Amino acid sequence: MPTDRLRSIVPMFGGGTRYVETLNAILEFVDAHHPTTDELIGWHRGAFANVSSRDSIMRRVSYLQQVGFLRQANDHWELGDAGGEYTRQDDTTTLLRIMCDRNVGLRSLLYALSAGPMTLAEISEQQLQTHPELGWSPGQTDMARQRVNWLQSMGLIEKHDGAYALTDEGRAFVEDAVEDWADSDWTPQIDDDEMTAARYQTTTYARVVDPEFRATVLSQYDRTCPISGVDHPGLIDVAHVLSWSDYPKHRADLENVFPLSKTHHAAFDRGLFTIDQDYRLLVNPEFETESAHLQRTILDRAGERVPRVDGSVDPDYITQHNAALEWV
C-alpha cells in the first residue's frame, strides 16, 4: 500500500455528483487511444463544456497520474496500475479502495458520518481535526467538498436538507472497514512515530483496527482518555463497550467506542470499572490497588460523572455491557 498518501483531492469536470462518470470516460478514452498530451487535452475540451485551460486540464490529469489511474510512456498516456485494475473490476469497491489507498481522509469521513449527518462545515472541521497534516485553514470547505463529491459520486453518501449522510452502500462499507483496513500503514502525525501503531494488546487478546477509525475516535475526544487524562495518542486504545469479539457489527460504531489509556482499557475489559447510563463511574467493589494513579483516576472517582462520554456513547450499549457484570 502506498505510504505517500495525497492530501489534496482534485475535482473532476462534469459536476460534483459525476466525478466517477467523468473518470470512467477518461479511462475509456485513454485505454482505447493511448493519446499524446495534446490529444488528451483536446479530448477534454471537446468532452466538457466551458473547459479550455491547459493548466486546469493538466492539474486533473496529474492528479489521476498520482493516484495511479494514468501513466505516461513514450509521450503517450496509458492506464496505470490502478486504472487497469479498476477497469477490469469495474465496481465501486475497487474504486473506493484505490481512492482510500491514495488519499487522506476518505475513510475517516465515512466513519464520522456513521454517527449521523454532517454539514459541509462540520465535515471540514472533522477532516482537519482527524488529519491535522491536511493543513488547510479552519473554516475552509473547498477540500472537504471534493471529498464529499467523490464519495457522493460513488453512491456512498447523499445530501438531504443541507447535510450529508451515508447511503446503505456507505453504511455497509463502514461495517467492514474497521477490520478490512486494519493493515493500512497510514498513521496520524503525532510526536512519537514509534507509538502510533493501530495494533495493540490487552491482557486478554490482540486486535487490529483501521488507523483512520482510531484517529477518528481520538479526534472526537481531543486525543485524551476521559478517565485517566492520558493525552499521548500512542498510549491510548479504542475501547469497545459491546465487546469486539461478541458484537462484530458494532466494531466500527462510533457510539460503541471511546478512548482509554492502555491500562484503563485493560481494567475496563476486565470489569474492574464501568460507567452507567448517566455516565457515572462505577467501580467493582473487589477492585484493590496500591497504584496511586489507579487510586486517583478510578477508585477516588467512583460515582463521579464522566461528562466527555455523555452523548457520545449509546446508553443502551452501556446497559447491555453492564448486564454481563455480576457486581453492577
Tab-separated table of C-alpha atoms in Angstrom, residues 138-270:
chain	number	residue	atom	x	y	z
A	138	PRO	CA	-10.203	26.349	9.777
A	139	GLY	CA	-13.484	27.168	8.086
A	140	GLN	CA	-12.185	26.302	4.615
A	141	THR	CA	-14.601	23.949	2.865
A	142	ASP	CA	-13.192	23.561	-0.657
A	143	MET	CA	-11.118	20.475	0.144
A	144	ALA	CA	-13.939	18.942	2.168
A	145	ARG	CA	-16.284	19.481	-0.761
A	146	GLN	CA	-14.046	17.468	-3.073
A	147	ARG	CA	-14.063	14.541	-0.650
A	148	VAL	CA	-17.839	14.783	-0.416
A	149	ASN	CA	-18.193	14.920	-4.197
A	150	TRP	CA	-16.073	11.817	-4.737
A	151	LEU	CA	-17.994	9.813	-2.135
A	152	GLN	CA	-21.320	11.109	-3.412
A	153	SER	CA	-20.350	10.180	-6.979
A	154	MET	CA	-19.627	6.647	-5.753
A	155	GLY	CA	-23.086	6.430	-4.196
A	156	LEU	CA	-21.742	6.165	-0.645
A	157	ILE	CA	-23.217	9.383	0.718
A	158	GLU	CA	-26.176	11.588	-0.191
A	159	LYS	CA	-27.290	15.103	0.617
A	160	HIS	CA	-30.544	15.961	2.373
A	161	ASP	CA	-31.558	19.364	3.752
A	162	GLY	CA	-28.031	20.728	3.582
A	163	ALA	CA	-26.378	17.779	5.364
A	164	TYR	CA	-24.617	14.667	4.102
A	165	ALA	CA	-25.466	11.159	5.290
A	166	LEU	CA	-24.386	7.621	4.483
A	167	THR	CA	-26.351	5.615	1.967
A	168	ASP	CA	-26.991	1.920	2.598
A	169	GLU	CA	-23.902	1.170	0.487
A	170	GLY	CA	-21.825	3.587	2.554
A	171	ARG	CA	-23.007	2.078	5.810
A	172	ALA	CA	-22.214	-1.418	4.581
A	173	PHE	CA	-18.662	-0.286	3.805
A	174	VAL	CA	-18.197	1.183	7.280
A	175	GLU	CA	-19.310	-2.042	8.964
A	176	ASP	CA	-16.466	-3.984	7.350
A	177	ALA	CA	-13.816	-1.311	7.002
A	178	VAL	CA	-12.533	-1.260	10.572
A	179	GLU	CA	-11.108	-4.760	10.007
A	180	ASP	CA	-10.601	-4.730	6.249
A	181	TRP	CA	-8.357	-1.667	6.511
A	182	ALA	CA	-6.533	-2.742	9.663
A	183	ASP	CA	-3.296	-3.342	7.748
A	184	SER	CA	-3.214	0.219	6.457
A	185	ASP	CA	0.196	1.734	7.097
A	186	TRP	CA	-1.146	5.265	7.441
A	187	THR	CA	-0.586	6.814	10.862
A	188	PRO	CA	-1.561	10.300	12.041
A	189	GLN	CA	1.126	12.868	12.690
A	190	ILE	CA	1.976	12.878	16.384
A	191	ASP	CA	5.164	13.457	18.292
A	192	ASP	CA	6.360	9.867	18.623
A	193	ASP	CA	6.093	7.864	15.419
A	194	GLU	CA	7.114	4.698	17.214
A	195	MET	CA	3.908	4.767	19.259
A	196	THR	CA	1.271	5.264	16.592
A	197	ALA	CA	0.573	1.646	15.715
A	198	ALA	CA	-3.052	0.668	15.260
A	199	ARG	CA	-2.252	-2.764	16.680
A	200	TYR	CA	-2.381	-3.059	20.430
A	201	GLN	CA	-2.658	-5.820	23.019
A	202	THR	CA	-4.634	-6.051	26.243
A	203	THR	CA	-4.234	-8.680	28.928
A	204	THR	CA	-6.653	-10.992	27.114
A	205	TYR	CA	-6.322	-10.576	23.350
A	206	ALA	CA	-4.885	-8.605	20.479
A	207	ARG	CA	-6.933	-6.666	17.980
A	208	VAL	CA	-6.227	-4.590	14.932
A	209	VAL	CA	-8.297	-1.644	13.729
A	210	ASP	CA	-8.131	0.723	10.809
A	211	PRO	CA	-5.819	3.594	11.802
A	212	GLU	CA	-8.279	6.096	10.340
A	213	PHE	CA	-11.030	4.707	12.570
A	214	ARG	CA	-8.725	5.045	15.549
A	215	ALA	CA	-7.807	8.596	14.548
A	216	THR	CA	-11.499	9.433	14.150
A	217	VAL	CA	-12.281	8.223	17.662
A	218	LEU	CA	-9.333	10.028	19.233
A	219	SER	CA	-10.165	13.296	17.493
A	220	GLN	CA	-13.677	13.225	18.961
A	221	TYR	CA	-12.163	13.171	22.446
A	222	ASP	CA	-9.376	15.686	21.841
A	223	ARG	CA	-6.904	12.755	21.836
A	224	THR	CA	-7.380	12.343	25.584
A	225	CYS	CA	-8.564	9.422	27.712
A	226	PRO	CA	-11.663	10.752	29.525
A	227	ILE	CA	-10.961	8.627	32.604
A	228	SER	CA	-7.223	8.993	33.153
A	229	GLY	CA	-6.416	12.214	31.338
A	230	VAL	CA	-3.632	10.498	29.369
A	231	ASP	CA	-3.202	12.580	26.238
A	232	HIS	CA	-0.482	10.834	24.225
A	233	PRO	CA	-2.116	9.043	21.264
A	234	GLY	CA	0.464	6.280	21.378
A	235	LEU	CA	-0.676	5.379	24.894
A	236	ILE	CA	-4.397	5.301	24.081
A	237	ASP	CA	-6.549	2.427	22.823
A	238	VAL	CA	-10.011	2.357	21.284
A	239	ALA	CA	-12.218	0.620	23.855
A	240	HIS	CA	-15.450	-1.087	22.807
A	241	VAL	CA	-18.457	-1.053	25.132
A	242	LEU	CA	-20.093	-4.012	23.388
A	243	SER	CA	-17.130	-6.288	23.001
A	244	TRP	CA	-15.144	-6.616	19.802
A	245	SER	CA	-15.458	-10.417	19.739
A	246	ASP	CA	-19.145	-10.758	20.611
A	247	TYR	CA	-20.587	-7.847	18.620
A	248	PRO	CA	-18.754	-7.656	15.274
A	249	LYS	CA	-21.424	-5.418	13.715
A	250	HIS	CA	-20.622	-2.726	16.279
A	251	ARG	CA	-16.849	-2.730	15.788
A	252	ALA	CA	-16.992	0.450	13.686
A	253	ASP	CA	-19.894	2.034	15.583
A	254	LEU	CA	-18.680	5.357	16.964
A	255	GLU	CA	-21.375	5.233	19.663
A	256	ASN	CA	-19.898	1.957	20.906
A	257	VAL	CA	-16.344	3.158	21.436
A	258	PHE	CA	-14.350	5.656	23.433
A	259	PRO	CA	-10.620	6.131	24.021
A	260	LEU	CA	-8.941	4.750	27.125
A	261	SER	CA	-5.338	4.607	28.197
A	262	LYS	CA	-3.892	1.142	27.738
A	263	THR	CA	-4.029	0.473	31.483
A	264	HIS	CA	-7.595	1.724	31.835
A	265	HIS	CA	-8.654	-0.206	28.743
A	266	ALA	CA	-7.396	-3.421	30.304
A	267	ALA	CA	-9.194	-2.539	33.566
A	268	PHE	CA	-12.425	-1.813	31.680
A	269	ASP	CA	-12.269	-5.064	29.704
A	270	ARG	CA	-11.650	-6.985	32.937
